[in-house]
CSV table of C-alpha atoms in Angstrom, one decimal:
chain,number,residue,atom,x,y,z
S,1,UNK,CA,96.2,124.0,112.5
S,2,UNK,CA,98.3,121.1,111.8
S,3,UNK,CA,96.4,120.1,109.1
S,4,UNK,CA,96.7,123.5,107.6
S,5,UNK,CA,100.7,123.4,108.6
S,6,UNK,CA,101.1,119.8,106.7
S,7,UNK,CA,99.3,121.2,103.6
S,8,UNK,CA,100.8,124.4,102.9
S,9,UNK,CA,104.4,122.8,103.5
S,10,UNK,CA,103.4,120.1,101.0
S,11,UNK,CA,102.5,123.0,98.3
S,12,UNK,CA,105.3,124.4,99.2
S,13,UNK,CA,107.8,121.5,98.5
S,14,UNK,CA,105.9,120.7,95.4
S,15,UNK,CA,106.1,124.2,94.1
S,16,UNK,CA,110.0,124.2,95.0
S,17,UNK,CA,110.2,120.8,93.3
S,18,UNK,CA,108.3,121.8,90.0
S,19,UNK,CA,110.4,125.3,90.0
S,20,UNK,CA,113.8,123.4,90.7
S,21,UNK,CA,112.4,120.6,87.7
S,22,UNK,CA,112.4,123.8,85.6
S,23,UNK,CA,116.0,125.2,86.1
S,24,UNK,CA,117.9,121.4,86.2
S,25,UNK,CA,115.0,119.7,84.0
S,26,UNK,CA,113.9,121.7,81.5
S,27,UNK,CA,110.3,121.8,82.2
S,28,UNK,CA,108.3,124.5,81.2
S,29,UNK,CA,108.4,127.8,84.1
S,30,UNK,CA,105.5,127.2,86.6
S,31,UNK,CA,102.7,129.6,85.5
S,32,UNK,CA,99.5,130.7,87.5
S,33,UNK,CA,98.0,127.8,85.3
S,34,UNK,CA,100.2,125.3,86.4
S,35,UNK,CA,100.3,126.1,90.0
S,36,UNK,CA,96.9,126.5,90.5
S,37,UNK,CA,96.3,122.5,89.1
S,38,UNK,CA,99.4,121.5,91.6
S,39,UNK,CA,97.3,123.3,94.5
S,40,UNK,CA,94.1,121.3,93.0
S,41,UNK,CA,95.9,118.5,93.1
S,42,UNK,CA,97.7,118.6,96.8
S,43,UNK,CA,94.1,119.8,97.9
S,44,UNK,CA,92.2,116.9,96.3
S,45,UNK,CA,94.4,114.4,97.6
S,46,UNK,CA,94.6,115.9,101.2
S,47,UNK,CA,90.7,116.1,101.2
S,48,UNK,CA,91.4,112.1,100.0
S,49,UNK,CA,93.6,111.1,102.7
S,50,UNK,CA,91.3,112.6,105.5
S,51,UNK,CA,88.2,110.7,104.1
S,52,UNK,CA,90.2,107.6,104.3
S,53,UNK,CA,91.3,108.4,107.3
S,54,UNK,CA,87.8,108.8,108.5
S,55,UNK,CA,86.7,105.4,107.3
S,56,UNK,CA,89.8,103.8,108.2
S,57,UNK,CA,92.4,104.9,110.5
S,58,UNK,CA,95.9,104.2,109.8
S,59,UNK,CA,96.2,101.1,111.6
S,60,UNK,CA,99.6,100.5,113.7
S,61,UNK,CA,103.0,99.7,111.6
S,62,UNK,CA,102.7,96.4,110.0
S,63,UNK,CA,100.8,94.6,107.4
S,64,UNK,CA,97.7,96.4,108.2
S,65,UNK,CA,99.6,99.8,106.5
S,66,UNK,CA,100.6,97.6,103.6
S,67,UNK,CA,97.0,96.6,102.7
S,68,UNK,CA,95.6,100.2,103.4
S,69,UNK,CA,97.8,101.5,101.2
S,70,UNK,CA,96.9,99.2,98.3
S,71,UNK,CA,93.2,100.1,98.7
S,72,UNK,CA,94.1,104.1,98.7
S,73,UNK,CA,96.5,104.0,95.7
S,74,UNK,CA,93.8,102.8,93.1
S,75,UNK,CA,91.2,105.7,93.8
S,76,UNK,CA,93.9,108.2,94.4
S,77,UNK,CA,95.3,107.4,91.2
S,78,UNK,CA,92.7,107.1,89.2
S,79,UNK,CA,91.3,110.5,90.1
S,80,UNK,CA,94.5,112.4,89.3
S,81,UNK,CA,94.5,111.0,85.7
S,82,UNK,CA,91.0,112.2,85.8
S,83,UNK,CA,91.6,115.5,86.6
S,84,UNK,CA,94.6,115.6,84.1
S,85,UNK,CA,92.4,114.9,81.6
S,86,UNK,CA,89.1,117.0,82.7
S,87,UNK,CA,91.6,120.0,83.2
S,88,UNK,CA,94.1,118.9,80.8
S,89,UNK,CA,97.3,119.5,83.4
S,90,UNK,CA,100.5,119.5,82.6
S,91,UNK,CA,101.9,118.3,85.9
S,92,UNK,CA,102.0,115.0,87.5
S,93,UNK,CA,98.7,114.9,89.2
S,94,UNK,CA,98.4,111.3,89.0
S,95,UNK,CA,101.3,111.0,91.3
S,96,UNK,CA,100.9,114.1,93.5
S,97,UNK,CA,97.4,113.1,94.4
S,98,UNK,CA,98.2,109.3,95.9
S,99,UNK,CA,101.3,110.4,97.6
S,100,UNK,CA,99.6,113.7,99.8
S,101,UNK,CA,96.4,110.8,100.3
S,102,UNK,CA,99.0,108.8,101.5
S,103,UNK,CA,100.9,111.4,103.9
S,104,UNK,CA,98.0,113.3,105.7
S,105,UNK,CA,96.4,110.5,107.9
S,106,UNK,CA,100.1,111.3,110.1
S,107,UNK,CA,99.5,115.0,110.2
S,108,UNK,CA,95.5,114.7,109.8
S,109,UNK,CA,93.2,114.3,113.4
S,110,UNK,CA,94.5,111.8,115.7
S,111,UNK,CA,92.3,109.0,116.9
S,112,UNK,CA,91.6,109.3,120.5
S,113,UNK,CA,92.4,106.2,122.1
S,114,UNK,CA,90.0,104.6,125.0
S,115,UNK,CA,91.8,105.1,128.5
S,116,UNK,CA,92.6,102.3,130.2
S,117,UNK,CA,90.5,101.1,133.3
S,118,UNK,CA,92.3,100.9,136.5
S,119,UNK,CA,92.1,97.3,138.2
């Protein structure tokens, strides 16, 4: 449920962001089209972050983050310019990808840590 929480508030701040973008920035109104790659795109990169996750937990605050995050971005990134070009987007999926790979391990499962014994 969390995980369901943390991805519909992240579509939601993206669609508010690209709908805001059009009104103050110019770009073009948000269209079924456009919103449906933006959901692609937050969905891709949550499905991302929970794989990573899976194969490495996010390790305590610290250098261990810092190198994580290094190996995530390349992938991450690489598919949203992918899928830019295989569905030939017109919003940043090459940036909205990394950075919902790089948010869900903190909303995603939890590892469950190994009690301690009692001496």
């Amino acid at each position: 449920m969390k995980l369901l929480r943390f991805y519909l508030g992240s579509l939601s701040a993206l669609f508010a962001f690209y709908l805001l973008g059009h009104y103050l920035l110019g770009l073009p109104f948000p269209t079924p089209r456009i919103l449906f790659q933006i959901a692609l795109g937050a969905t891709l990169g949550l499905l991302l972050g929970l794989l990573y996750h899976r194969i490495w937990p996010l390790p305590p605050p610290g250098l261990g983050r810092v190198v994580r995050l290094f190996v995530l971005l390349p992938p991450a990134f690489i598919l949203g310019v992918g899928l830019v070009v295989l569905v030939q987007a017109q919003v940043a999926l090459h940036y909205i990808i990394p950075l919902v790979a790089w948010l869900t391990p903190s909303h995603g499962p939890q590892n469950q840590s190994t009690p301690e014994r009692p001496s």
